[in-house]
Amino acid sequence: MATALIILAAGRGTRMQSDLPKVLHPIAGVPMLIHAMDTGASLAPARKIIVAGHGADMVRDVAKNWDANAEIVVQSEQLGTGHAVAQAKESLAGFEGDAIVLFGDTPFISDETLQRMSAARKNHDIVILGFVAADPGRYGRLVMQGDELSRIVEFNDADAATRDINLCNSGVVCADAEVLLDLIAALKNDNAAGEFYLTDIVEIGRARGLSATAVTCDESETLGINARTELAAAEEIWQSRKRAALLRDGVTMPSPQSVHLHYDTIIGRDTLVEPNVVFGPSVTVESGATIRAFSHLEGCHVSRGAVVGPYARLRPGAELAENVKIGNFVEVKNAQIAEGAKVNHLSYVGDAEIGSGSNVGAGVITCNYDGVFKHKTTIGERVFVGSNTMLVAPVTIGDDAMTATGSVITRDVPAGDLAVARARQENKPGFARRMFDKLRKLKASQAKET
């Protein structure tokens, strides 16, 4: 059966104290809306409908950039969750299948939970996701009669006995799309908040002879994010889960709590990730690599056996082949470094190719930018680039060539040649001693005058 996801993302999120729509605040480097959109991937949803409101244009741009097939509808007035779902009516016209209502600020609902909700739909017309709350607080309560859900009561409308129930409503709903929209059309707003509650569909449905039930999940899956403190807590939850998954998959992290991962980080088994490493977007590290402490990686690919860091930075376009070594305080950007090459100390390599077996000495810089355009440096195989060499691009160093320490290379170096590009050294006998004597006398005379 086809499935449509309806994601409610219209809230202003005033407690976030931000001009950014609440659902666009990031967890693991991507907006929490993206987490919600990716929820239910195992159901292969045929439709993803985002109900936007505050900052709708920004929400639309983010959603479409992530999934071009996402559909955006706008809730111009925030009149409750039922009213929000009603905005999807036109988009779902003629759709045959189930609709699942999710929330853009509740990013941790698991695929397995949604699969259980979908399975429960075989025997019930309406399925609600519930959880047993450690502190039920102001959550809506699920009133059960056996495995049948009789009604959902919002906290503001609950009496004392109902408030004692600890089975709470997450807000996530699964029902046939046509049935869901028909029930929503019957909603009324005669409640304490004056809103159209999505939860009232249970009572309306039962009055029409429809069956309802609740599927439960762990409370942590239903975490809603309304303030910066909750956003920080959600980040730590996500990071902890991702680290645990990597450890299970064979990645070694001696201090996992200090490693910061991105939503799309991929790390192979038998890789060592030392403390305080930060992974930005689009990083793949193959099996058997080593990422040493305090390194920062983004937009790069690290092959098997490579060693990065400590204190290294790999920027977008950095491509390291097998057994490459990138050492301390080295920055690599948009550069392909071939098998076994080494850039070990205090160097910048940008817009470059380095051939296999080459050694780039300490303090080497590829001078790739002329103030307007970027230019490429090409270093062949088995090249030795002497310490403190400036490679002024565009320039090519041939195979088996060498540059002398301290050289400024502005012309191509043929294969096998040694390039020396520095001023000739001259020693002036006794000059330093005479100069220092003169300066000390000048300093003493100035001190007497003051």
CSV table of C-alpha atoms in Angstrom, one decimal:
chain,number,residue,atom,x,y,z
A,1,MET,CA,0.0,0.0,0.0
A,2,ALA,CA,1.3,3.5,-0.8
A,3,THR,CA,2.2,5.8,2.0
A,4,ALA,CA,2.1,9.6,2.2
A,5,LEU,CA,4.0,11.5,4.9
A,6,ILE,CA,2.5,14.8,6.1
A,7,ILE,CA,5.1,16.8,8.0
A,8,LEU,CA,3.8,19.7,10.1
A,9,ALA,CA,6.4,22.5,10.0
A,10,ALA,CA,4.4,25.7,10.3
A,11,GLY,CA,5.3,26.7,13.9
A,12,ARG,CA,7.1,30.0,14.7
A,13,GLY,CA,9.0,28.5,17.6
A,14,THR,CA,9.1,31.7,19.7
A,15,ARG,CA,11.0,29.9,22.5
A,16,MET,CA,13.9,29.4,20.2
A,17,GLN,CA,14.5,33.2,20.2
A,18,SER,CA,15.5,33.1,16.5
A,19,ASP,CA,14.6,34.6,13.2
A,20,LEU,CA,15.1,31.1,11.7
A,21,PRO,CA,12.0,28.9,11.5
A,22,LYS,CA,12.2,26.3,14.3
A,23,VAL,CA,12.3,23.3,12.0
A,24,LEU,CA,15.4,24.7,10.2
A,25,HIS,CA,17.6,24.6,13.3
A,26,PRO,CA,20.2,22.0,12.8
A,27,ILE,CA,20.9,18.6,14.4
A,28,ALA,CA,24.1,16.9,13.3
A,29,GLY,CA,24.6,19.7,10.7
A,30,VAL,CA,21.2,19.4,8.9
A,31,PRO,CA,17.9,21.1,9.7
A,32,MET,CA,15.7,19.0,12.0
A,33,LEU,CA,13.1,19.1,9.2
A,34,ILE,CA,15.4,16.9,7.1
A,35,HIS,CA,15.5,14.3,9.9
A,36,ALA,CA,11.7,14.2,9.8
A,37,MET,CA,11.7,14.0,6.0
A,38,ASP,CA,14.0,11.0,6.1
A,39,THR,CA,11.9,9.3,8.8
A,40,GLY,CA,10.0,6.4,7.3
A,41,ALA,CA,12.4,5.8,4.5
A,42,SER,CA,11.8,2.0,4.9
A,43,LEU,CA,8.2,2.7,4.0
A,44,ALA,CA,9.3,4.1,0.7
A,45,PRO,CA,6.7,6.9,1.0
A,46,ALA,CA,5.2,7.9,-2.4
A,47,ARG,CA,4.5,11.4,-1.2
A,48,LYS,CA,6.2,13.9,1.2
A,49,ILE,CA,4.0,16.9,2.0
A,50,ILE,CA,5.5,19.7,4.1
A,51,VAL,CA,3.0,22.0,5.8
A,52,ALA,CA,4.9,25.3,6.2
A,53,GLY,CA,3.9,28.6,7.8
A,54,HIS,CA,6.4,30.9,9.4
A,55,GLY,CA,9.3,31.3,7.1
A,56,ALA,CA,7.6,29.2,4.4
A,57,ASP,CA,9.9,30.3,1.6
A,58,MET,CA,13.0,29.2,3.6
A,59,VAL,CA,11.3,26.0,4.6
A,60,ARG,CA,10.4,25.4,0.9
A,61,ASP,CA,14.0,26.0,-0.2
A,62,VAL,CA,15.5,23.6,2.3
A,63,ALA,CA,12.9,20.9,1.7
A,64,LYS,CA,13.2,21.1,-2.1
A,65,ASN,CA,17.0,21.2,-2.0
A,66,TRP,CA,17.0,17.9,0.0
A,67,ASP,CA,14.2,16.2,-2.0
A,68,ALA,CA,13.0,17.8,-5.2
A,69,ASN,CA,9.8,15.7,-5.0
A,70,ALA,CA,8.8,17.2,-1.7
A,71,GLU,CA,5.5,19.1,-1.9
A,72,ILE,CA,5.0,22.3,0.1
A,73,VAL,CA,1.6,23.6,1.3
A,74,VAL,CA,1.2,26.7,3.4
A,75,GLN,CA,-0.8,27.1,6.6
A,76,SER,CA,-1.3,30.9,6.6
A,77,GLU,CA,-3.0,30.9,10.0
A,78,GLN,CA,-1.9,28.5,12.8
A,79,LEU,CA,-5.3,27.2,14.0
A,80,GLY,CA,-4.2,23.9,15.4
A,81,THR,CA,-2.8,20.6,14.2
A,82,GLY,CA,-6.0,19.5,12.6
A,83,HIS,CA,-6.2,22.7,10.6
A,84,ALA,CA,-2.5,22.1,9.6
A,85,VAL,CA,-3.2,18.7,8.2
A,86,ALA,CA,-6.3,20.0,6.4
A,87,GLN,CA,-3.9,22.1,4.2
A,88,ALA,CA,-2.8,18.9,2.6
A,89,LYS,CA,-6.3,18.1,1.3
A,90,GLU,CA,-5.7,19.4,-2.3
A,91,SER,CA,-2.3,17.7,-2.6
A,92,LEU,CA,-3.8,14.3,-1.5
A,93,ALA,CA,-6.8,14.5,-3.8
A,94,GLY,CA,-7.1,11.1,-5.5
A,95,PHE,CA,-4.3,9.5,-3.4
A,96,GLU,CA,-5.0,5.9,-2.5
A,97,GLY,CA,-3.1,4.7,0.6
A,98,ASP,CA,-2.2,5.6,4.1
A,99,ALA,CA,-1.2,9.0,5.4
A,100,ILE,CA,1.2,9.4,8.3
A,101,VAL,CA,1.3,12.7,10.1
A,102,LEU,CA,4.7,13.6,11.5
A,103,PHE,CA,6.1,16.8,13.1
A,104,GLY,CA,9.1,18.7,11.8
A,105,ASP,CA,10.3,19.4,15.3
A,106,THR,CA,10.2,15.7,16.4
A,107,PRO,CA,13.1,14.3,14.5
A,108,PHE,CA,13.7,10.9,16.2
A,109,ILE,CA,10.7,8.7,15.3
A,110,SER,CA,12.3,5.5,14.0
A,111,ASP,CA,11.6,3.6,10.9
A,112,GLU,CA,10.8,0.5,13.0
A,113,THR,CA,8.1,2.5,14.9
A,114,LEU,CA,6.4,3.6,11.7
A,115,GLN,CA,6.5,0.1,10.3
A,116,ARG,CA,4.7,-1.1,13.4
A,117,MET,CA,2.1,1.7,13.0
A,118,SER,CA,1.6,0.7,9.4
A,119,ALA,CA,1.2,-2.9,10.3
A,120,ALA,CA,-1.4,-2.0,13.0
A,121,ARG,CA,-3.4,-0.3,10.2
A,122,LYS,CA,-4.4,-3.7,8.9
A,123,ASN,CA,-6.7,-4.2,11.9
A,124,HIS,CA,-7.6,-0.6,12.8
A,125,ASP,CA,-8.8,2.4,11.0
A,126,ILE,CA,-6.8,4.9,13.0
A,127,VAL,CA,-3.4,4.3,14.7
A,128,ILE,CA,-1.9,6.7,17.2
A,129,LEU,CA,1.7,6.7,18.4
A,130,GLY,CA,1.9,6.8,22.2
A,131,PHE,CA,4.6,6.6,24.8
A,132,VAL,CA,4.7,6.0,28.6
A,133,ALA,CA,6.1,9.3,30.0
A,134,ALA,CA,8.3,9.4,33.1
A,135,ASP,CA,6.7,12.8,33.7
A,136,PRO,CA,3.4,13.1,31.8
A,137,GLY,CA,3.3,16.8,32.5
A,138,ARG,CA,1.1,18.7,29.9
A,139,TYR,CA,1.0,15.9,27.3
A,140,GLY,CA,-2.4,14.8,25.9
A,141,ARG,CA,-3.5,11.5,27.5
A,142,LEU,CA,-4.5,8.3,25.6
A,143,VAL,CA,-7.6,6.7,27.2
A,144,MET,CA,-7.5,2.9,26.3
A,145,GLN,CA,-10.1,0.2,26.6
A,146,GLY,CA,-8.1,-3.0,26.1
A,147,ASP,CA,-6.3,-2.6,22.8
A,148,GLU,CA,-8.9,0.0,21.6
A,149,LEU,CA,-8.2,3.7,21.9
A,150,SER,CA,-11.4,5.4,23.0
A,151,ARG,CA,-10.2,9.0,23.0
A,152,ILE,CA,-7.4,11.4,23.4
A,153,VAL,CA,-7.7,14.1,26.0
A,154,GLU,CA,-5.6,17.3,25.8
A,155,PHE,CA,-4.2,18.3,29.2
A,156,ASN,CA,-6.1,21.5,29.4
A,157,ASP,CA,-9.4,19.6,28.9
A,158,ALA,CA,-8.5,16.7,31.2
A,159,ASP,CA,-10.0,16.0,34.7
A,160,ALA,CA,-7.8,14.8,37.6
A,161,ALA,CA,-8.4,11.1,36.9
A,162,THR,CA,-7.4,11.5,33.2
A,163,ARG,CA,-4.3,13.5,34.2
A,164,ASP,CA,-3.2,10.5,36.3
A,165,ILE,CA,-2.8,8.4,33.0
A,166,ASN,CA,0.8,8.2,32.0
A,167,LEU,CA,0.2,6.9,28.4
A,168,CYS,CA,0.7,10.0,26.4
A,169,ASN,CA,0.1,11.2,22.9
A,170,SER,CA,3.0,11.9,20.6
A,171,GLY,CA,0.8,13.5,17.9
A,172,VAL,CA,1.9,11.0,15.2
A,173,VAL,CA,-1.1,9.5,13.4
A,174,CYS,CA,-1.6,6.9,10.7
A,175,ALA,CA,-4.8,6.4,8.8
A,176,ASP,CA,-6.2,6.0,5.3
A,177,ALA,CA,-5.6,9.3,3.6
A,178,GLU,CA,-9.2,9.7,2.5
A,179,VAL,CA,-10.6,8.7,5.9
A,180,LEU,CA,-8.1,11.1,7.7
A,181,LEU,CA,-9.2,14.1,5.6
A,182,ASP,CA,-12.9,13.3,6.1
A,183,LEU,CA,-12.5,13.1,9.8
A,184,ILE,CA,-10.5,16.4,9.9
A,185,ALA,CA,-13.3,18.1,8.0
A,186,ALA,CA,-15.6,17.3,11.0
A,187,LEU,CA,-13.3,18.9,13.6
A,188,LYS,CA,-14.6,21.7,15.8
A,189,ASN,CA,-12.6,24.2,17.9
A,190,ASP,CA,-14.8,24.2,21.0
A,191,ASN,CA,-12.0,23.6,23.4
A,192,ALA,CA,-9.9,25.5,25.9
A,193,ALA,CA,-7.4,26.7,23.3
A,194,GLY,CA,-9.9,27.4,20.5
A,195,GLU,CA,-8.0,25.2,18.1
A,196,PHE,CA,-8.8,22.3,15.7
A,197,TYR,CA,-7.1,19.4,17.4
A,198,LEU,CA,-6.0,16.5,15.2
A,199,THR,CA,-6.4,14.3,18.2
A,200,ASP,CA,-10.2,14.7,18.1
A,201,ILE,CA,-10.4,12.5,15.1
A,202,VAL,CA,-10.3,9.4,17.4
A,203,GLU,CA,-13.5,10.3,19.1
A,204,ILE,CA,-15.2,11.4,15.9
A,205,GLY,CA,-14.0,8.2,14.2
A,206,ARG,CA,-15.3,5.9,16.9
A,207,ALA,CA,-18.7,7.7,16.8
A,208,ARG,CA,-18.8,6.7,13.2
A,209,GLY,CA,-18.0,3.1,14.0
A,210,LEU,CA,-14.3,3.2,13.1
A,211,SER,CA,-11.7,1.4,15.2
A,212,ALA,CA,-8.6,3.0,16.8
A,213,THR,CA,-5.6,1.8,18.6
A,214,ALA,CA,-2.2,3.0,20.0
A,215,VAL,CA,1.2,1.8,19.1
A,216,THR,CA,3.9,2.7,21.7
A,217,CYS,CA,7.5,3.6,21.4
A,218,ASP,CA,10.3,4.7,23.7
A,219,GLU,CA,9.8,8.2,25.1
A,220,SER,CA,13.1,9.4,23.6
A,221,GLU,CA,11.7,8.9,20.1
A,222,THR,CA,9.0,11.5,20.7
A,223,LEU,CA,11.3,14.3,21.9
A,224,GLY,CA,10.0,17.6,20.6
A,225,ILE,CA,12.3,20.6,20.3
A,226,ASN,CA,10.9,24.0,21.3
A,227,ALA,CA,13.9,25.7,22.9
A,228,ARG,CA,17.7,25.9,22.5
A,229,THR,CA,18.2,23.7,25.6
A,230,GLU,CA,16.1,21.0,23.9
A,231,LEU,CA,18.0,21.5,20.7
A,232,ALA,CA,21.3,20.9,22.5
A,233,ALA,CA,19.9,17.8,24.2
A,234,ALA,CA,18.7,16.5,20.8
A,235,GLU,CA,22.2,17.0,19.4
A,236,GLU,CA,23.7,14.9,22.1
A,237,ILE,CA,21.1,12.2,21.7
A,238,TRP,CA,21.8,12.0,18.0
A,239,GLN,CA,25.6,12.0,18.5
A,240,SER,CA,25.4,9.3,21.1
A,241,ARG,CA,23.4,7.1,18.8
A,242,LYS,CA,25.6,7.6,15.8
A,243,ARG,CA,28.8,7.0,17.9
A,244,ALA,CA,27.3,3.8,19.3
A,245,ALA,CA,26.4,2.6,15.8
A,246,LEU,CA,29.9,3.2,14.6
A,247,LEU,CA,31.4,1.4,17.6
A,248,ARG,CA,29.1,-1.6,16.8
A,249,ASP,CA,30.3,-1.5,13.2
A,250,GLY,CA,34.0,-1.8,14.2
A,251,VAL,CA,35.2,1.7,14.4
A,252,THR,CA,37.6,2.4,17.3
A,253,MET,CA,37.1,5.6,19.3
A,254,PRO,CA,39.0,5.7,22.6
A,255,SER,CA,37.0,8.8,23.6
A,256,PRO,CA,33.8,8.6,21.6
A,257,GLN,CA,32.0,11.4,23.6
A,258,SER,CA,34.6,13.9,22.3
A,259,VAL,CA,34.1,13.0,18.6
A,260,HIS,CA,31.5,15.2,16.7
A,261,LEU,CA,29.9,13.5,13.7
A,262,HIS,CA,27.7,14.9,10.8
A,263,TYR,CA,24.4,13.5,9.6
A,264,ASP,CA,26.1,11.9,6.6
A,265,THR,CA,29.5,10.8,8.0
A,266,ILE,CA,30.7,7.4,6.8
A,267,ILE,CA,33.5,5.6,8.6
A,268,GLY,CA,34.7,2.1,7.8
A,269,ARG,CA,35.6,-0.7,10.2
A,270,ASP,CA,39.0,-0.8,11.9
A,271,THR,CA,39.5,2.9,11.5
A,272,LEU,CA,40.9,4.7,14.5
A,273,VAL,CA,39.3,8.0,15.4
A,274,GLU,CA,41.2,9.8,18.2
A,275,PRO,CA,39.7,12.3,20.6
A,276,ASN,CA,38.3,15.7,19.6
A,277,VAL,CA,37.9,15.0,15.9
A,278,VAL,CA,35.1,17.0,14.1
A,279,PHE,CA,33.4,15.6,11.0
A,280,GLY,CA,31.7,18.2,8.8
A,281,PRO,CA,29.4,17.3,5.8
A,282,SER,CA,30.2,14.8,3.1
A,283,VAL,CA,33.1,12.8,4.7
A,284,THR,CA,33.9,9.2,3.8
A,285,VAL,CA,36.7,7.4,5.6
A,286,GLU,CA,37.5,3.9,4.4
A,287,SER,CA,38.4,1.0,6.6
A,288,GLY,CA,41.8,0.9,8.3
A,289,ALA,CA,42.5,4.6,8.3
A,290,THR,CA,43.7,6.7,11.2
A,291,ILE,CA,42.3,10.1,12.1
A,292,ARG,CA,44.4,11.6,14.8
A,293,ALA,CA,43.3,14.0,17.6
A,294,PHE,CA,41.9,17.5,17.0
A,295,SER,CA,41.5,17.1,13.2
A,296,HIS,CA,38.7,18.7,11.2
A,297,LEU,CA,37.3,17.0,8.1
A,298,GLU,CA,34.6,18.1,5.6
A,299,GLY,CA,33.8,17.3,2.0
A,300,CYS,CA,36.7,14.8,1.7
A,301,HIS,CA,37.5,11.1,1.0
A,302,VAL,CA,40.1,9.2,3.0
A,303,SER,CA,41.3,5.9,1.7
A,304,ARG,CA,42.4,2.7,3.5
A,305,GLY,CA,45.6,3.0,5.5
A,306,ALA,CA,45.8,6.8,5.3
A,307,VAL,CA,46.8,8.8,8.4
A,308,VAL,CA,45.4,12.3,9.1
A,309,GLY,CA,46.6,14.6,11.8
A,310,PRO,CA,46.8,15.4,14.6
A,311,TYR,CA,45.6,19.0,14.1
A,312,ALA,CA,45.0,18.6,10.4
A,313,ARG,CA,42.2,20.1,8.3
A,314,LEU,CA,40.8,18.4,5.2
A,315,ARG,CA,38.5,20.8,3.3
A,316,PRO,CA,36.1,20.0,0.4
A,317,GLY,CA,37.7,18.2,-2.6
A,318,ALA,CA,40.5,16.6,-0.6
A,319,GLU,CA,41.0,13.1,-1.9
A,320,LEU,CA,43.5,11.0,-0.1
A,321,ALA,CA,44.6,7.7,-1.7
A,322,GLU,CA,45.8,4.6,0.2
A,323,ASN,CA,48.6,5.1,2.8
A,324,VAL,CA,48.8,8.8,2.4
A,325,LYS,CA,50.0,10.7,5.4
A,326,ILE,CA,48.7,14.2,6.3
A,327,GLY,CA,50.5,15.5,9.4
A,328,ASN,CA,50.1,18.1,12.1
A,329,PHE,CA,48.9,21.6,11.1
A,330,VAL,CA,48.4,20.6,7.4
A,331,GLU,CA,45.5,22.0,5.4
A,332,VAL,CA,44.4,20.3,2.2
A,333,LYS,CA,41.7,21.7,-0.1
A,334,ASN,CA,40.5,20.5,-3.5
A,335,ALA,CA,43.6,18.4,-3.9
A,336,GLN,CA,44.2,14.8,-5.0
A,337,ILE,CA,47.1,13.1,-3.2
A,338,ALA,CA,48.2,9.8,-4.6
A,339,GLU,CA,49.2,6.6,-2.9
A,340,GLY,CA,51.9,6.8,-0.3
A,341,ALA,CA,52.5,10.5,-0.6
A,342,LYS,CA,53.3,12.5,2.5
A,343,VAL,CA,52.5,16.1,3.6
A,344,ASN,CA,53.7,15.9,7.2
A,345,HIS,CA,54.1,19.4,8.7
A,346,LEU,CA,52.8,22.9,8.7
A,347,SER,CA,51.8,23.0,5.0
A,348,TYR,CA,48.9,24.2,2.8
A,349,VAL,CA,48.0,22.2,-0.3
A,350,GLY,CA,45.2,23.7,-2.4
A,351,ASP,CA,44.0,23.1,-5.9
A,352,ALA,CA,46.7,20.5,-6.5
A,353,GLU,CA,47.7,17.0,-7.5
A,354,ILE,CA,50.5,15.2,-5.8
A,355,GLY,CA,51.8,11.9,-7.3
A,356,SER,CA,52.5,8.7,-5.5
A,357,GLY,CA,55.5,8.4,-3.2
A,358,SER,CA,56.1,12.2,-3.2
A,359,ASN,CA,57.2,14.0,0.0
A,360,VAL,CA,56.2,17.5,0.7
A,361,GLY,CA,58.4,19.1,3.3
A,362,ALA,CA,57.5,21.4,6.3
A,363,GLY,CA,56.1,24.8,5.6
A,364,VAL,CA,55.4,24.2,1.9
A,365,ILE,CA,52.6,26.3,0.4
A,366,THR,CA,50.8,26.0,-3.0
A,367,CYS,CA,50.2,29.6,-3.8
A,368,ASN,CA,47.0,28.9,-5.7
A,369,TYR,CA,45.2,32.3,-5.7
A,370,ASP,CA,46.1,35.4,-7.5
A,371,GLY,CA,43.4,37.6,-6.0
A,372,VAL,CA,40.9,36.8,-8.8
A,373,PHE,CA,41.5,33.2,-10.1
A,374,LYS,CA,42.5,29.9,-8.6
A,375,HIS,CA,45.4,28.0,-10.3
A,376,LYS,CA,46.6,24.4,-10.1
A,377,THR,CA,49.9,22.9,-8.8
A,378,THR,CA,50.9,19.5,-10.2
A,379,ILE,CA,53.5,17.5,-8.4
A,380,GLY,CA,54.6,14.3,-10.1
A,381,GLU,CA,55.7,11.0,-8.6
A,382,ARG,CA,58.6,10.5,-6.1
A,383,VAL,CA,59.1,14.3,-5.9
A,384,PHE,CA,60.9,15.8,-2.9
A,385,VAL,CA,59.6,19.3,-2.2
A,386,GLY,CA,62.1,21.0,0.2
A,387,SER,CA,60.9,22.7,3.4
A,388,ASN,CA,59.5,26.2,3.1
A,389,THR,CA,59.1,26.0,-0.7
A,390,MET,CA,56.5,28.3,-2.2
A,391,LEU,CA,54.9,26.8,-5.3
A,392,VAL,CA,53.4,29.7,-7.3
A,393,ALA,CA,50.7,28.2,-9.4
A,394,PRO,CA,50.1,27.3,-12.2
A,395,VAL,CA,53.3,25.2,-12.0
A,396,THR,CA,54.3,21.6,-12.6
A,397,ILE,CA,57.0,19.6,-10.8
A,398,GLY,CA,58.1,16.6,-12.9
A,399,ASP,CA,58.6,13.0,-11.6
A,400,ASP,CA,61.7,12.4,-9.5
A,401,ALA,CA,62.4,16.2,-9.2
A,402,MET,CA,63.4,18.1,-6.2
A,403,THR,CA,63.1,21.7,-4.9
A,404,ALA,CA,65.7,23.2,-2.7
A,405,THR,CA,64.6,24.4,0.8
A,406,GLY,CA,63.4,28.0,0.9
A,407,SER,CA,62.8,28.2,-2.9
A,408,VAL,CA,60.0,30.2,-4.6
A,409,ILE,CA,59.1,28.1,-7.7
A,410,THR,CA,57.5,30.1,-10.4
A,411,ARG,CA,58.4,28.0,-13.5
A,412,ASP,CA,57.9,24.3,-14.3
A,413,VAL,CA,60.6,21.9,-13.0
A,414,PRO,CA,61.4,19.1,-15.5
A,415,ALA,CA,61.5,15.5,-14.4
A,416,GLY,CA,64.6,14.6,-12.4
A,417,ASP,CA,65.8,18.2,-12.0
A,418,LEU,CA,66.7,20.1,-8.9
A,419,ALA,CA,65.2,23.6,-8.7
A,420,VAL,CA,66.9,26.3,-6.6
A,421,ALA,CA,65.1,29.6,-6.5
A,422,ARG,CA,66.5,31.8,-3.7
A,423,ALA,CA,69.0,34.7,-3.3
A,424,ARG,CA,72.7,33.8,-2.9
A,425,GLN,CA,73.8,34.0,0.8
A,426,GLU,CA,76.4,36.5,1.7
A,427,ASN,CA,78.2,36.7,5.1
A,428,LYS,CA,79.6,40.1,6.1
A,429,PRO,CA,82.4,39.6,8.7
A,430,GLY,CA,81.8,41.4,12.0
A,431,PHE,CA,78.8,43.3,10.7
A,432,ALA,CA,76.4,42.0,13.3
A,433,ARG,CA,78.6,42.8,16.2
A,434,ARG,CA,79.2,46.4,15.0
A,435,MET,CA,75.5,46.9,14.4
A,436,PHE,CA,74.4,45.7,17.8
A,437,ASP,CA,77.0,47.9,19.5
A,438,LYS,CA,75.7,50.9,17.6
A,439,LEU,CA,72.1,50.1,18.5
A,440,ARG,CA,72.9,49.6,22.2
A,441,LYS,CA,74.6,53.0,22.4
A,442,LEU,CA,71.7,54.7,20.7
A,443,LYS,CA,69.2,53.1,23.2
A,444,ALA,CA,71.4,54.2,26.2
A,445,SER,CA,71.5,57.8,25.0
A,446,GLN,CA,67.7,57.9,24.5
A,447,ALA,CA,67.3,56.6,28.0
A,448,LYS,CA,69.4,59.4,29.5
A,449,GLU,CA,67.4,62.0,27.7
A,450,THR,CA,64.1,60.8,29.2
